């Protein structure tokens, strides 16, 4: 058996979160481990109306094979929205629809990375990105993420290696909830602007800002090898697996599109029409505003409870948006070893380990606040606090 | 730019069909080039009813993130159907839902193939398979496909190389429309049964047999590294991108599932519930019988017209099912050179070249008969016949 498997798959870690989720499937457990949007945010009734409308209006076109980059209508909607809201200058040809953002990462990795190519990640980074890039067996270089953004000195040092790709989540980062400052973005841009490196800015949570103002992208609209990722998973529905990649380097995007074609021909075309129709027929910004309010309240409930129940030797981030925050335990405390004890108290989180490359028993953990109501959050944090006080 | 691309993507050919389709987008052109099911076969009204039902019954579950291998209900349905109809002995755990069969090929390639690993393909083979496996830079070995199935001597010779994977479409093969005989399947099985090689049997058209009896699988249910692929694209709707992989080697399937997780987390869960609900609430076999009748009539229309209009130095296959047939022109006639002349006559086909590895100007072409009505087929074949007579 072993000899039938590729080196690639042997170097790909299974998702820690997904294994944990199985352990934490007990419905009595209060789980801060997942990364699920709150289901009350799904516009189910409006989506059902859109389903009826597109089936009646477009008939077989919504059920037939379709073009690899996605349907014109949705690509065009996305281009216009980014032009209007974020000052970009896109046409539909700069947009490729993907089967969720996760696929966008896979396609980028596939198209760009050969074995041993250098990849820069934030430290810590999104575990799904570590997993997907691992398939292409690159050399990872991690650059510390601080309250301000990337550690600039470490970034410069990392760039002394043979780097092809940088992966960053500048807004409400997963796992830390941290956001790069405007100044930090500018510094990163200045360092990258003359380099032949692809920068992937992953922005699944950008619309979910509940404090402060939208900050300019690092690369989108100005770095020649910029890839910006977005998704409808956190604003409409994740089950439909509809994400997108924005890239104005047409040559690069054309190659990524070949890789998309080989990977799944095209993304579910019904889902593309559905989301486009939903966006055209509803007030999307009002819908997003409601989600933002909801998550603001839930984040506040979590932070207030942490202030109340966590001992003073435990610190945590205070996100301006998104879905996660990051807890730092006293040095030498292993969040991984804490995990089974938390399960005994019927509360779950993700220990920090899988967000690093080859680090074990770190003293950090990720908490999600979007998928439980405020009371449940308070109860869960109280239980976690009791555990932390006993350390 | 060049230096940013992976070797992988540089060795991946863009799909010939998809480039052709653009050329042939003129609505006046009669196209036998695509591989589209007839849209009259999509059960749109019943699917719309299922959409309402699943949205009302399961609510947010059909819109939320879900498990990587797919929903239990659909996996279980597939396992039971194959047990009942095709005598297999499956449980839902042997079934992985994929984003179309194309993704199943990608996941298999990803999980199994390292650079320079040996892959055996039929000669000619499905161009999408050549494309997707090319990404993993294997060494291809082609084994001639005859009216009976694989050329056994060539298969034995090819197996002298270091082979990890065999890819075959034993029923109504794409592109040739040929079906392996029962004896040939048995011979192939005997050759493979003690070898540590993965056999992928791709079976997207198996349900679309309009002549003869279903034949036993080569590997499914008996070879330890057997992967059987299926799809709802040709029987329900391709736009929903819902395919599946059947593999009773749990260790292999577990690894493929990790690769699935990295590639797109999971397949559109709404589509999974939708197709499952549709299958549970409708008479699927009656629906398929209608498609079979339709394609039988269309295949007959094409063959009768070819008998009438094609010159006698042109030969062609007579498929027992599926969507394609295969035309062999006189030696030294290049189907590729014929293509622009056919376009002038407003008719399109796929020249044989992309179904081979590194062959140019072959004298074969693929014709699809499922996506046009009988009259249109007759008219298109007449035009093609005029062209062929003038050679």
XYZ file of C-alpha atoms in Angstrom:
782
model
C 0.000 0.000 0.000
C 2.605 2.559 1.132
C 4.399 2.239 -2.197
C 1.244 3.212 -4.073
C 1.019 6.595 -2.379
C 2.687 9.706 -3.744
C 5.365 11.533 -1.779
C 2.977 14.451 -2.071
C 0.194 12.835 -0.061
C 2.633 11.486 2.504
C 3.743 15.047 3.196
C 0.178 16.365 3.468
C -1.108 16.538 7.041
C -4.762 15.567 7.560
C -6.721 18.505 8.920
C -6.361 18.697 12.656
C -9.619 20.597 12.965
C -11.562 17.967 11.070
C -10.166 15.174 13.259
C -10.935 17.231 16.347
C -14.450 17.908 15.138
C -15.134 14.193 15.156
C -13.977 13.953 18.776
C -16.070 16.962 19.642
C -19.217 15.715 17.897
C -20.931 15.172 21.258
C -23.837 17.652 21.138
C -23.293 18.562 24.803
C -19.894 20.002 23.956
C -19.644 23.746 23.489
C -17.339 23.995 20.515
C -15.149 26.989 19.760
C -13.116 24.697 17.520
C -14.818 24.966 14.131
C -14.942 27.873 11.731
C -18.631 27.746 10.898
C -20.688 30.842 10.107
C -23.774 31.213 12.254
C -26.549 29.418 10.368
C -29.022 32.187 11.286
C -27.058 34.288 8.777
C -27.999 32.106 5.786
C -30.700 33.862 3.707
C -32.580 30.609 3.119
C -35.933 32.035 2.060
C -34.372 34.454 -0.390
C -32.160 31.700 -1.762
C -35.185 29.484 -2.330
C -36.864 32.319 -4.227
C -33.741 32.680 -6.351
C -33.717 28.948 -7.073
C -37.254 29.137 -8.423
C -36.440 32.239 -10.440
C -33.274 30.933 -12.092
C -34.786 27.519 -12.845
C -37.784 29.183 -14.488
C -35.806 31.938 -16.224
C -32.730 30.114 -17.467
C -33.980 26.523 -17.587
C -31.416 23.980 -18.683
C -28.530 26.491 -18.694
C -28.338 26.308 -14.886
C -28.065 22.497 -15.043
C -25.745 22.046 -18.050
C -21.942 21.971 -18.282
C -20.502 25.475 -18.345
C -17.323 27.476 -18.881
C -14.248 26.887 -16.733
C -13.745 30.439 -15.367
C -17.374 30.737 -14.247
C -20.490 32.463 -15.564
C -20.133 35.986 -16.921
C -22.890 37.398 -14.706
C -21.246 36.464 -11.417
C -17.725 37.363 -12.515
C -19.005 40.726 -13.709
C -20.916 41.341 -10.458
C -17.766 40.644 -8.432
C -15.624 42.912 -10.624
C -18.104 45.778 -10.297
C -18.474 45.334 -6.542
C -14.710 45.467 -5.958
C -14.404 48.482 -8.233
C -17.110 50.345 -6.367
C -16.375 49.307 -2.782
C -12.628 48.828 -2.802
C -11.458 51.118 -5.594
C -10.113 48.415 -7.875
C -10.245 48.551 -11.657
C -11.396 45.087 -12.672
C -13.258 43.510 -15.528
C -14.947 40.120 -15.410
C -11.885 38.630 -17.114
C -9.853 39.272 -13.956
C -12.178 37.009 -11.947
C -12.120 33.201 -11.802
C -14.885 31.403 -9.883
C -13.565 28.592 -7.670
C -15.077 25.739 -5.669
C -14.595 27.692 -2.443
C -11.451 29.589 -1.477
C -9.837 26.312 -0.524
C -9.790 25.362 -4.198
C -8.304 28.742 -5.084
C -5.352 27.894 -2.810
C -5.031 24.475 -4.402
C -5.058 25.917 -7.919
C -2.489 28.557 -7.025
C -0.237 25.938 -5.436
C -0.638 23.627 -8.408
C 0.122 26.332 -10.925
C 3.066 27.904 -9.140
C 4.853 25.468 -6.865
C 7.446 22.872 -7.699
C 9.071 20.761 -5.033
C 11.375 22.796 -2.769
C 10.124 26.176 -4.023
C 10.013 28.737 -1.222
C 6.692 29.810 0.324
C 6.342 32.502 2.982
C 3.526 32.078 5.491
C 2.449 34.123 8.470
C 3.428 32.614 11.795
C 0.906 31.255 12.716
C -0.972 30.605 9.443
C -4.281 29.114 8.298
C -3.977 25.348 8.706
C -5.891 24.679 5.482
C -3.260 26.657 3.585
C -0.441 24.719 5.208
C -2.249 21.527 4.258
C -2.956 22.461 0.651
C 0.489 23.872 -0.126
C 2.152 20.861 1.557
C 0.825 18.775 -1.323
C 3.281 20.536 -3.605
C 6.203 19.942 -1.225
C 7.559 23.487 -0.994
C 9.959 24.858 1.621
C 7.993 26.910 4.113
C 9.380 30.050 5.745
C 7.255 31.544 8.510
C 7.262 35.256 9.305
C 5.971 36.339 12.664
C 2.596 38.036 12.739
C 2.365 40.862 15.273
C -0.400 43.245 16.362
C 0.764 45.512 13.498
C 1.121 42.925 10.760
C 4.122 41.056 9.369
C 7.459 41.367 11.155
C 9.298 43.369 8.502
C 12.817 42.298 9.449
C 11.841 38.639 9.351
C 10.098 39.184 6.022
C 13.251 40.694 4.515
C 15.313 37.786 5.814
C 12.859 35.195 4.518
C 13.026 36.841 1.092
C 16.736 35.971 0.917
C 15.561 32.458 0.151
C 14.270 31.440 -3.255
C 10.651 32.521 -2.716
C 7.884 32.062 -5.283
C 4.795 32.662 -3.201
C 3.667 34.615 -0.143
C 0.386 33.736 1.518
C -1.207 36.293 3.840
C -4.580 37.040 5.447
C -4.243 40.748 6.271
C -7.776 41.206 7.674
C -8.890 39.363 10.836
C -6.391 36.672 10.193
C -7.161 33.021 10.695
C -6.180 31.904 13.344
C -5.205 35.056 15.258
C -7.920 37.591 14.417
C -5.136 40.159 13.872
C -5.289 42.847 11.160
C -2.289 44.411 9.402
C -2.037 48.174 9.957
C -2.103 50.512 6.981
C 1.578 51.326 7.521
C 2.547 47.663 7.637
C 0.692 46.990 4.390
C 2.571 49.848 2.777
C 5.915 48.529 4.006
C 5.150 45.041 2.709
C 4.097 46.515 -0.624
C 7.314 48.518 -0.921
C 9.381 45.415 -0.263
C 7.500 43.313 -2.814
C 6.864 45.800 -5.585
C 9.935 45.024 -7.676
C 10.083 41.334 -6.912
C 8.888 38.520 -9.141
C 6.858 36.815 -6.415
C 3.189 35.949 -6.223
C 1.348 37.475 -3.261
C -1.894 35.751 -2.310
C -4.045 38.006 -0.145
C -6.767 35.806 1.252
C -9.748 37.915 2.263
C -12.674 35.698 3.244
C -13.689 37.878 6.198
C -13.092 41.393 4.806
C -16.806 42.199 4.689
C -17.203 41.138 8.327
C -15.491 44.163 9.895
C -17.297 45.351 12.995
C -14.812 48.025 14.112
C -12.745 50.581 12.178
C -12.458 51.257 8.468
C -11.624 49.045 5.505
C -7.884 49.207 4.821
C -6.269 49.154 1.368
C -5.075 45.847 -0.042
C -1.351 45.184 -0.066
C -1.143 43.885 -3.603
C -4.538 43.894 -5.288
C -4.673 46.553 -7.985
C -0.964 47.328 -7.840
C 1.392 44.330 -7.526
C 1.808 42.670 -10.890
C 1.596 39.137 -9.472
C -1.195 39.831 -7.022
C -3.885 37.257 -6.307
C -6.814 38.341 -4.151
C -9.166 35.660 -2.827
C -12.766 36.157 -1.805
C -15.692 33.941 -0.951
C -19.446 33.901 -0.449
C -19.032 31.281 2.268
C -19.084 33.764 5.132
C -21.668 36.157 3.700
C -24.209 33.955 1.878
C -23.631 30.204 2.286
C -20.547 27.989 2.638
C -22.378 24.820 1.558
C -22.516 26.099 -2.030
C -18.695 26.189 -2.220
C -18.498 29.399 -4.227
C -15.330 31.409 -3.939
C -13.299 33.447 -6.395
C -9.842 34.570 -7.330
C -9.039 38.053 -8.597
C -5.856 38.333 -10.636
C -5.013 41.026 -13.175
C -1.991 39.160 -14.464
C -3.856 37.534 -17.354
C -1.046 35.123 -18.205
C -0.978 33.823 -14.641
C -4.769 33.586 -14.468
C -4.877 31.738 -17.799
C -2.532 29.106 -16.399
C -4.560 28.842 -13.210
C -7.639 28.383 -15.364
C -6.020 25.417 -17.145
C -5.374 23.931 -13.734
C -9.026 24.607 -12.781
C -10.193 22.849 -15.933
C -8.100 19.789 -15.078
C -9.270 19.852 -11.450
C -13.072 19.931 -11.788
C -13.937 21.441 -15.230
C -15.896 24.262 -13.581
C -17.625 25.172 -10.320
C -21.268 24.117 -9.815
C -23.061 26.380 -12.292
C -26.400 26.289 -10.491
C -24.686 27.679 -7.384
C -23.118 30.442 -9.485
C -26.451 31.512 -10.977
C -28.067 31.186 -7.561
C -25.631 33.438 -5.759
C -25.617 35.959 -8.588
C -29.426 36.086 -8.655
C -29.547 36.410 -4.876
C -27.096 39.327 -5.003
C -29.017 41.075 -7.786
C -32.407 40.754 -6.091
C -31.558 41.495 -2.476
C -29.835 44.231 -0.513
C -26.534 42.470 0.067
C -25.006 45.283 2.118
C -27.944 45.278 4.540
C -27.650 41.516 4.840
C -23.927 41.776 5.584
C -24.557 44.547 8.112
C -26.769 42.147 10.062
C -24.084 39.461 10.123
C -21.551 42.056 11.262
C -23.816 43.137 14.135
C -24.356 39.531 15.142
C -20.661 38.674 15.183
C -19.794 41.914 16.937
C -22.155 40.952 19.738
C -20.800 37.409 19.913
C -17.161 38.561 19.890
C -18.011 41.022 22.645
C -19.698 38.254 24.674
C -16.584 36.118 24.350
C -14.150 38.907 25.224
C -16.200 40.122 28.183
C -16.361 36.588 29.524
C -12.644 36.124 29.035
C -11.982 39.373 30.920
C -14.138 37.988 33.699
C -13.155 34.333 33.878
C -9.624 34.006 32.484
C -6.641 34.366 34.834
C -4.359 37.356 34.251
C -1.454 35.273 32.938
C -3.508 34.418 29.860
C -3.648 36.964 27.033
C -5.769 37.180 23.902
C -6.331 39.232 20.766
C -9.259 41.667 20.276
C -10.296 41.315 16.635
C -11.874 44.111 14.582
C -13.878 41.585 12.614
C -13.920 38.064 11.276
C -14.553 34.867 13.172
C -11.627 34.025 15.430
C -9.492 35.160 18.314
C -6.206 33.821 19.601
C -5.314 32.951 23.156
C -1.778 32.812 24.556
C -1.338 30.673 27.664
C 1.564 30.930 30.102
C 4.832 29.640 28.642
C 5.342 25.885 28.900
C 1.614 25.218 28.971
C 0.671 22.936 26.086
C -2.719 23.744 24.604
C -2.710 20.284 23.076
C -2.389 18.666 26.492
C -5.141 20.931 27.747
C -7.489 19.789 25.006
C -8.680 16.463 26.510
C -9.177 18.179 29.871
C -11.353 20.787 28.166
C -13.343 18.022 26.506
C -14.034 16.569 29.942
C -15.551 19.936 30.811
C -17.494 19.739 27.524
C -15.749 22.597 25.781
C -13.532 22.453 22.676
C -10.987 24.714 20.951
C -8.187 24.243 18.426
C -4.713 23.956 19.998
C -2.183 26.135 18.163
C 0.035 23.342 16.829
C -1.490 22.823 13.344
C -1.130 26.537 12.560
C 2.660 26.195 12.614
C 5.099 24.094 10.622
C 6.500 21.301 12.786
C 5.788 22.861 16.161
C 4.455 20.723 18.957
C 2.799 21.596 22.249
C 2.642 25.337 21.732
C 0.970 27.563 24.323
C -1.627 29.072 21.979
C -5.150 28.203 20.908
C -7.780 29.437 18.453
C -11.327 30.226 19.526
C -14.249 30.755 17.158
C -17.129 32.989 18.279
C -19.494 32.939 15.300
C -21.273 29.632 15.697
C -22.795 29.847 19.200
C -25.185 32.294 20.822
C -23.958 34.693 23.500
C -25.167 32.642 26.470
C -23.487 29.513 25.187
C -20.299 31.477 24.591
C -20.368 32.796 28.158
C -20.883 29.323 29.582
C -18.111 27.836 27.445
C -15.618 30.543 28.367
C -16.513 30.131 32.031
C -15.652 26.438 31.843
C -12.427 27.178 30.005
C -11.595 29.826 32.598
C -11.984 27.310 35.420
C -9.571 25.022 33.646
C -7.039 27.808 33.048
C -7.179 28.970 36.648
C -6.278 25.451 37.740
C -3.011 25.452 35.747
C 6.370 35.217 -15.629
C 7.582 31.862 -17.003
C 9.756 31.382 -13.939
C 6.721 31.694 -11.663
C 4.965 28.719 -13.211
C 5.413 25.170 -11.991
C 6.864 22.470 -14.233
C 3.568 20.753 -13.564
C 1.438 23.382 -15.261
C 3.870 23.716 -18.132
C 3.376 20.019 -18.858
C -0.440 20.249 -18.652
C -2.108 20.706 -22.045
C -5.085 23.080 -22.127
C -8.214 21.218 -23.161
C -8.402 20.974 -26.905
C -12.161 20.559 -26.792
C -12.641 23.689 -24.764
C -10.511 25.751 -27.152
C -12.416 24.251 -30.070
C -15.730 25.012 -28.440
C -14.876 28.689 -28.474
C -14.159 28.524 -32.218
C -17.371 26.640 -32.725
C -19.528 29.002 -30.646
C -21.305 30.253 -33.782
C -24.926 29.155 -33.189
C -25.259 28.193 -36.855
C -22.645 25.498 -36.436
C -23.853 21.948 -35.907
C -21.494 20.721 -33.234
C -20.620 17.095 -32.669
C -17.572 18.317 -30.758
C -18.815 18.669 -27.173
C -19.787 16.012 -24.677
C -22.984 17.566 -23.428
C -25.981 15.540 -22.317
C -29.215 16.507 -24.052
C -30.783 19.211 -21.879
C -34.234 17.704 -22.408
C -32.996 14.920 -20.124
C -32.601 17.212 -17.087
C -35.515 16.628 -14.663
C -35.841 20.346 -13.942
C -39.330 20.343 -12.441
C -38.577 17.453 -10.135
C -35.288 19.045 -9.119
C -37.081 22.278 -8.254
C -39.509 20.310 -6.077
C -36.562 18.667 -4.340
C -34.967 22.074 -3.743
C -38.077 23.275 -1.958
C -38.342 20.068 0.022
C -34.724 19.942 1.236
C -34.648 23.644 2.083
C -37.828 23.287 4.130
C -36.918 19.941 5.685
C -33.229 20.351 6.490
C -32.912 24.129 6.661
C -29.430 25.395 7.378
C -27.829 21.924 7.095
C -28.047 22.118 3.297
C -26.253 25.502 3.323
C -23.587 24.908 6.013
C -20.082 23.434 5.772
C -20.173 19.661 5.756
C -18.025 16.527 5.935
C -15.262 15.888 3.407
C -16.403 12.468 2.097
C -19.955 13.672 1.448
C -23.320 13.318 3.184
C -24.243 9.915 4.562
C -27.586 9.781 2.742
C -26.118 10.058 -0.759
C -23.148 7.790 -0.070
C -25.521 5.200 1.359
C -27.886 5.488 -1.620
C -25.004 4.920 -4.037
C -23.702 1.927 -2.056
C -27.138 0.312 -2.011
C -27.761 0.954 -5.710
C -24.458 -0.658 -6.748
C -25.105 -3.597 -4.455
C -28.534 -4.172 -5.920
C -27.894 -3.431 -9.592
C -24.297 -4.492 -10.043
C -23.807 -7.127 -7.350
C -21.209 -5.239 -5.321
C -20.933 -5.412 -1.558
C -20.476 -1.807 -0.495
C -21.191 0.303 2.550
C -21.377 4.098 2.530
C -17.790 4.174 3.806
C -16.583 2.851 0.445
C -18.034 5.908 -1.317
C -16.475 9.377 -1.578
C -18.492 12.181 -3.184
C -16.441 14.292 -5.604
C -16.912 17.553 -7.488
C -17.661 15.664 -10.685
C -15.689 12.690 -11.980
C -13.023 15.062 -13.219
C -12.144 15.825 -9.605
C -12.036 12.114 -8.816
C -9.305 11.765 -11.452
C -7.439 14.719 -10.003
C -7.606 13.324 -6.464
C -6.447 9.900 -7.608
C -3.546 11.435 -9.527
C -2.622 13.633 -6.585
C -2.706 10.784 -4.122
C -0.901 8.207 -6.219
C 1.433 9.791 -8.756
C 4.931 11.103 -8.306
C 6.925 12.457 -11.208
C 7.916 9.730 -13.709
C 5.577 7.102 -12.217
C 4.109 4.882 -14.891
C 0.483 5.254 -15.994
C -1.247 3.006 -18.525
C -3.944 4.581 -20.679
C -6.101 3.235 -23.450
C -5.025 4.299 -26.929
C -6.869 6.570 -27.554
C -7.915 7.834 -24.084
C -10.187 10.495 -22.580
C -8.446 13.834 -23.118
C -9.512 15.144 -19.692
C -7.699 12.220 -18.095
C -4.548 12.910 -20.111
C -4.798 16.519 -19.008
C -5.386 15.870 -15.315
C -2.718 13.178 -14.942
C -0.213 15.302 -16.889
C -0.218 17.663 -13.940
C 1.583 15.014 -11.926
C 4.197 14.455 -14.651
C 3.967 10.672 -14.964
C 5.266 8.524 -17.817
C 2.347 7.488 -20.004
C 2.148 4.109 -21.701
C -0.712 3.654 -24.151
C -2.283 0.273 -24.831
C -4.301 -0.112 -27.983
C -8.055 -0.324 -27.609
C -9.710 -2.763 -30.010
C -13.302 -3.802 -30.685
C -12.812 -6.413 -27.941
C -11.111 -4.253 -25.342
C -7.466 -3.778 -24.370
C -4.776 -5.355 -26.541
C -3.582 -7.988 -24.076
C -0.078 -8.394 -25.483
C 0.509 -4.655 -25.357
C -0.878 -4.555 -21.829
C 1.571 -7.207 -20.671
C 4.437 -5.353 -22.297
C 3.410 -2.040 -20.780
C 3.337 -3.708 -17.357
C 7.066 -4.385 -17.666
C 7.496 -0.715 -16.849
C 7.142 0.639 -13.342
C 3.358 1.110 -13.399
C 1.342 2.567 -10.526
C -1.959 3.330 -12.203
C -4.143 2.053 -15.048
C -6.968 4.218 -16.297
C -9.733 2.587 -18.334
C -13.292 3.284 -19.500
C -14.567 -0.219 -20.270
C -18.135 0.806 -21.220
C -18.804 3.020 -24.271
C -15.364 4.465 -24.015
C -14.660 8.153 -24.502
C -13.650 8.848 -27.290
C -14.257 5.609 -29.201
C -17.626 4.360 -27.957
C -16.072 0.856 -27.704
C -16.966 -1.609 -24.936
C -14.637 -4.287 -23.529
C -15.975 -7.818 -24.011
C -16.605 -10.006 -20.984
C -13.649 -12.209 -21.958
C -11.327 -9.247 -22.295
C -12.347 -7.964 -18.846
C -11.577 -11.380 -17.394
C -8.167 -11.475 -19.069
C -7.306 -8.015 -17.774
C -8.433 -9.020 -14.302
C -6.278 -12.150 -14.346
C -3.244 -10.114 -15.348
C -3.793 -7.510 -12.637
C -5.038 -9.593 -9.742
C -1.685 -10.170 -8.064
C -0.160 -6.821 -8.933
C 0.165 -3.830 -6.657
C -1.346 -1.401 -9.165
C -4.361 0.875 -8.907
C -7.004 0.280 -11.577
C -9.367 3.188 -12.169
C -12.501 2.042 -14.000
C -14.264 5.188 -15.108
C -17.928 4.481 -15.691
C -19.839 7.703 -16.351
C -21.989 6.199 -19.118
C -22.664 2.707 -17.715
C -26.359 3.455 -17.123
C -26.731 4.655 -20.712
C -26.582 1.262 -22.394
C -29.064 0.962 -25.222
C -28.025 -2.452 -26.555
C -26.934 -5.661 -24.833
C -26.480 -6.500 -21.175
C -24.471 -4.876 -18.392
C -21.070 -6.549 -18.163
C -19.161 -7.240 -14.937
C -16.583 -4.729 -13.768
C -12.928 -5.607 -14.225
C -11.785 -4.608 -10.779
C -14.674 -3.290 -8.691
C -15.525 -5.726 -5.914
C -12.486 -7.920 -6.503
C -9.184 -6.129 -7.185
C -7.720 -4.842 -3.936
C -6.691 -1.493 -5.415
C -9.813 -0.950 -7.478
C -11.296 2.505 -7.915
C -14.650 2.744 -9.678
C -15.880 6.173 -10.769
C -19.472 7.201 -11.310
C -21.347 10.410 -11.865
C -24.799 11.977 -11.908
C -23.698 14.284 -14.736
C -25.095 12.097 -17.495
C -28.216 10.914 -15.699
C -29.426 13.894 -13.643
C -27.446 17.110 -14.220
C -23.809 17.903 -15.001
C -24.067 21.509 -13.779
C -24.269 20.310 -10.169
C -20.810 18.688 -10.451
C -21.667 15.617 -8.401
C -19.631 12.509 -9.012
C -18.292 9.768 -6.792
C -15.505 7.324 -6.255
C -16.011 3.783 -5.003
C -12.986 2.183 -3.350
C -12.990 -0.676 -0.870
C -9.330 -0.222 -0.014
C -10.013 1.941 3.046
C -6.407 3.019 3.475
C -6.248 4.272 -0.097
C -9.626 6.010 0.192
C -8.553 7.658 3.458
C -5.554 9.169 1.707
C -7.685 10.307 -1.205
C -10.029 11.902 1.302
C -7.153 13.926 2.781
C -6.387 15.129 -0.705
C -10.085 15.985 -1.198
C -10.057 17.992 2.046
C -7.037 19.972 0.856
C -8.548 20.472 -2.608
C -11.998 21.913 -1.799
C -12.985 20.791 1.745
C -16.094 19.030 0.418
C -18.434 18.976 -2.572
C -21.369 21.410 -2.655
C -23.607 20.003 0.074
C -26.822 21.469 -1.303
C -26.204 19.592 -4.564
C -25.635 16.387 -2.590
C -28.910 16.695 -0.685
C -30.666 17.732 -3.874
C -29.573 14.742 -5.904
C -30.229 12.358 -3.046
C -33.729 13.760 -2.495
C -34.422 13.621 -6.223
C -33.352 9.960 -6.320
C -35.466 9.067 -3.290
C -38.632 10.759 -4.565
C -38.582 9.829 -8.235
C -38.355 6.688 -10.311
C -34.727 6.984 -11.330
C -34.714 3.850 -13.489
C -37.677 5.088 -15.517
C -35.941 8.428 -15.953
C -32.755 6.724 -17.159
C -34.742 4.478 -19.510
C -36.041 7.629 -21.220
C -32.537 9.005 -21.697
C -31.433 5.659 -23.069
C -34.258 5.641 -25.606
C -33.428 9.187 -26.637
C -29.731 8.494 -27.158
C -30.456 5.211 -28.923
C -32.564 7.113 -31.436
C -29.936 9.823 -31.854
C -27.101 7.313 -32.253
C -29.182 5.475 -34.820
C -29.872 8.720 -36.691
C -26.147 9.424 -36.808
C -25.158 5.929 -37.902
C -27.874 5.708 -40.550
C -26.767 9.045 -41.957
C -23.138 7.957 -41.939
C -24.075 4.775 -43.808
C -25.846 6.967 -46.334
C -23.493 9.924 -46.723
C -19.982 8.775 -45.785
C -17.720 7.296 -48.481
C -16.772 3.649 -48.100
C -13.133 4.353 -47.230
C -14.273 5.887 -43.919
C -15.075 3.520 -41.031
C -16.713 4.102 -37.658
C -17.646 2.364 -34.422
C -21.214 1.316 -33.533
C -21.551 1.957 -29.798
C -23.847 -0.038 -27.490
C -24.434 3.036 -25.344
C -22.886 6.249 -24.111
C -22.416 9.479 -26.014
C -19.690 9.122 -28.631
C -18.581 7.316 -31.717
C -15.229 7.248 -33.443
C -14.502 7.777 -37.108
C -11.403 6.518 -38.930
C -10.531 8.373 -42.128
C -8.293 7.044 -44.890
C -4.637 6.851 -43.891
C -2.707 10.094 -44.303
C -5.824 12.223 -43.908
C -5.401 14.617 -40.989
C -8.638 15.204 -39.074
C -7.055 18.331 -37.668
C -6.530 19.762 -41.155
C -10.086 18.820 -41.989
C -11.436 20.744 -39.014
C -11.349 24.310 -40.462
C -12.901 23.009 -43.681
C -15.706 21.458 -41.653
C -16.214 24.755 -39.832
C -16.679 26.434 -43.211
C -19.504 23.977 -43.794
C -20.794 24.851 -40.306
C -20.143 21.506 -38.701
C -17.695 20.659 -35.893
C -16.073 17.525 -34.430
C -13.032 16.774 -32.286
C -9.967 15.695 -34.262
C -8.317 12.624 -32.689
C -5.008 14.271 -31.719
C -5.760 15.266 -28.102
C -6.814 11.707 -27.254
C -3.251 10.511 -27.795
C 0.045 11.407 -26.174
C 2.157 13.444 -28.575
C 0.492 12.377 -31.792
C -0.200 14.942 -34.460
C -2.484 14.889 -37.478
C -4.044 11.505 -36.849
C -6.772 10.215 -39.172
C -9.447 9.800 -36.483
C -12.171 12.002 -35.027
C -14.752 11.862 -32.244
C -18.413 12.588 -32.830
C -20.998 13.215 -30.107
C -24.631 12.363 -30.819
C -26.385 13.277 -27.560
C -26.730 17.026 -27.828
C -28.638 17.532 -31.086
C -31.996 16.293 -32.359
C -32.158 13.670 -35.098
C -32.806 16.106 -37.944
C -29.879 18.260 -36.974
C -27.693 15.177 -36.710
C -28.721 14.079 -40.200
C -27.973 17.503 -41.648
C -24.582 17.696 -39.908
C -23.525 14.240 -41.047
C -24.618 15.075 -44.589
C -22.342 18.118 -44.600
C -19.486 16.098 -43.173
C -20.107 13.398 -45.781
C -19.800 15.927 -48.586
C -16.483 17.014 -47.185
C -15.220 13.433 -46.839
C -16.269 12.514 -50.350
C -14.182 15.375 -51.665
C -10.959 14.053 -50.076
